[in-house]
Amino acid sequence: MTPPRQPARRRTAVLATVPVALAALLATTGAAAPDATGPAAPEAGGRAAPGTAGAPGAGDAYFPLSGNGGYDVRHYDLTLRYRPAARRLDGTAVLTARATQRLTRFDLDLSGLTVTRVTVDGRPARFTRDGRELVVTPRTARAKGRDFRVTVAYHGTPGPVTDPDGSADGWIPTDDGAFVAGEPQGAMTWFPANGHPRDKASYDFTLTVPRGRTAVANGVLLGQHTAHGETTFRWCQAEPMAAYLATATVGTFRTERYTTRDGIQVYNAVDPREARAAAPVLKKLPSVLEWESRLFGPYPFRAAGSLVDHAPDVGYALETQTRPVYDSAPDLGTLVHESAHQWFGDSVSLTAWKDIWLNEGFATYAEWLYSEQHGGPSAQKTFDALYARPARDGLWAYPPGDPGGGERLFGTPVYERGAMALHALRRAVGDRDFFRVLRAWADEHRGGHGTTAGFVGLAERTSGKRLKGLFDTWLYTRGKPDRA
Ligand code: TRP
Ligand code: ZN
């Protein structure tokens, strides 16, 4: 086990991909007020009717239009048919949501695609498109606190969105299907969603693809059947999930199923072109999950597995819930990283994207710990090697606690300096309290959300130490810290 030499999960340098002017522009839009909706929708007639129309965004500073206000989705039931040769998607999404205010109108996030019909509680509803917002006006207002059901019928040729950092995210066609990974905002490229991680829900998927292809989503495979040259796969993701962690990856895959000693249902799908390289790493999944369970507490889901695609243009892996997707055969460090995200990022979700270090710093630190406990360099050694980098190194380009915009979410400071922050905590409080903090974090926020302030508070309560200074240094102070 080698220490992580590839800083971020991306293979290309994040900082180099965005021209400075564009980065500045994106930073400005990112800071805009949450009511900046882009081109106005005349049909919608005044987007800001006070108190009754749901907000078009969840209020995230980095992605103002991601997610929506006024309701909480409890369940998504997605029925999709994909024909890879024509790149054609036909979908019906049924969302069960609870109104958090009296609601005369609400938005869903949806990018591209053609919507043919929307109903709310079975009755046709008016809808308009406004950029990446699908604006729905039910016949009558939904009462605050009540559940309602939205059905959206849609179709089209899905494609990815380009993230602020220049990477593609969402529905990414491949030569035999599609690689589907939605972080941070790609869910809207294939289903209408409340696309901010603040709103988690359970999911059912019914996915139909040509016979011979496999469609892999999250959670447990309930069944599959073939008829008229097509195979339908039914997947159930029972535990709450953020929309960006949903997948419906399609391809020609070799599949494998088994149950671990702990009763976790494993389903692997591997592109034959990656099979040979992937096999020795995938074999380690049960032992990696067992090892992580000892450190972080019980694995938070009933299902697990790996989806190894052959998608050479993608350039990253994603910790899709229960079953990470890899664009090629992963190395062991990457498997450890994506598995650690199941606790940190998936089960415990972000409340705001600026807290991304709670995902990436933790998953990176899991790699350091794995190395330390499996005959590789100690975490201290990894820390020291990073700290030795000169002040002008990209590692110190910005502090990870609020990287400053969507174009910086997956940069080296978030991954590596984020992990350094955890190592600094470990040294300050000692191993016993450090691992207590990690376990309590996973346990107390299981299936829910966390914030950096919440984590700092937990670390202070657990250790009885004042740690504000330490976190200020490692998360929020510009430049290279004076002392390691
Ligand atoms: N969260 C992923 C990981 O660390 C990486 C990732 C997902 C990513 N989407 C991305 C990196 C888009 C760059 C661009 O495993
Ligand atoms: Zn990660």
GROMACS .gro file of C-alpha atoms and ligand atoms in nm, residues 8-10 14 163 165-169 181-184 244 314-319 334 337-338 341 356 359-360 363-364 409-411 415, ligand 1:
model
   49
    8ALA     CA    1  -0.728   1.442  -0.562
    9ARG     CA    2  -0.926   1.165  -0.723
   10ARG     CA    3  -0.902   1.354  -1.047
   14VAL     CA    4  -0.783   2.109  -1.108
  163ASP     CA    5  -1.877   2.182  -1.348
  165ASP     CA    6  -1.381   2.320  -1.240
  166GLY     CA    7  -1.423   2.208  -1.601
  167SER     CA    8  -1.505   1.843  -1.532
  168ALA     CA    9  -1.810   1.663  -1.669
  169ASP     CA   10  -2.071   1.541  -1.428
  181ALA     CA   11  -2.205   1.024  -1.146
  182GLY     CA   12  -2.364   1.345  -1.022
  183GLU     CA   13  -2.126   1.532  -0.792
  184PRO     CA   14  -2.185   1.812  -0.732
  244TYR     CA   15  -2.567   1.352  -0.639
  314VAL     CA   16  -1.418   1.089  -1.714
  315GLY     CA   17  -1.104   1.121  -1.501
  316TYR     CA   18  -1.247   1.048  -1.157
  317ALA     CA   19  -1.430   0.803  -0.938
  318LEU     CA   20  -1.735   0.884  -0.729
  319GLU     CA   21  -1.855   0.746  -0.398
  334THR     CA   22  -0.894   0.466  -0.430
  337HIS     CA   23  -1.107   0.631  -0.024
  338GLU     CA   24  -1.446   0.571  -0.187
  341HIS     CA   25  -1.695   0.811   0.188
  356ILE     CA   26  -1.647   1.966   0.136
  359ASN     CA   27  -1.598   1.448   0.277
  360GLU     CA   28  -1.261   1.464   0.106
  363ALA     CA   29  -1.169   0.995   0.289
  364THR     CA   30  -0.809   1.097   0.224
  409LEU     CA   31  -1.417   2.170  -0.447
  410PHE     CA   32  -1.184   1.893  -0.558
  411GLY     CA   33  -0.846   2.059  -0.529
  415TYR     CA   34  -0.807   1.658   0.007
  485TRP     N1   35  -1.573   1.297  -0.479
  485TRP     C1   36  -1.492   1.222  -0.570
  485TRP     C2   37  -1.387   1.151  -0.487
  485TRP     O1   38  -1.310   1.213  -0.420
  485TRP     C3   39  -1.425   1.304  -0.676
  485TRP     C4   40  -1.514   1.377  -0.771
  485TRP     C5   41  -1.646   1.362  -0.792
  485TRP     C6   42  -1.473   1.477  -0.861
  485TRP     N2   43  -1.690   1.447  -0.888
  485TRP     C7   44  -1.586   1.517  -0.933
  485TRP     C8   45  -1.352   1.534  -0.887
  485TRP     C9   46  -1.578   1.614  -1.029
  485TRP    C10   47  -1.343   1.630  -0.981
  485TRP    C11   48  -1.454   1.670  -1.053
  485TRP     O2   49  -1.382   1.033  -0.484
   0.00000   0.00000   0.00000
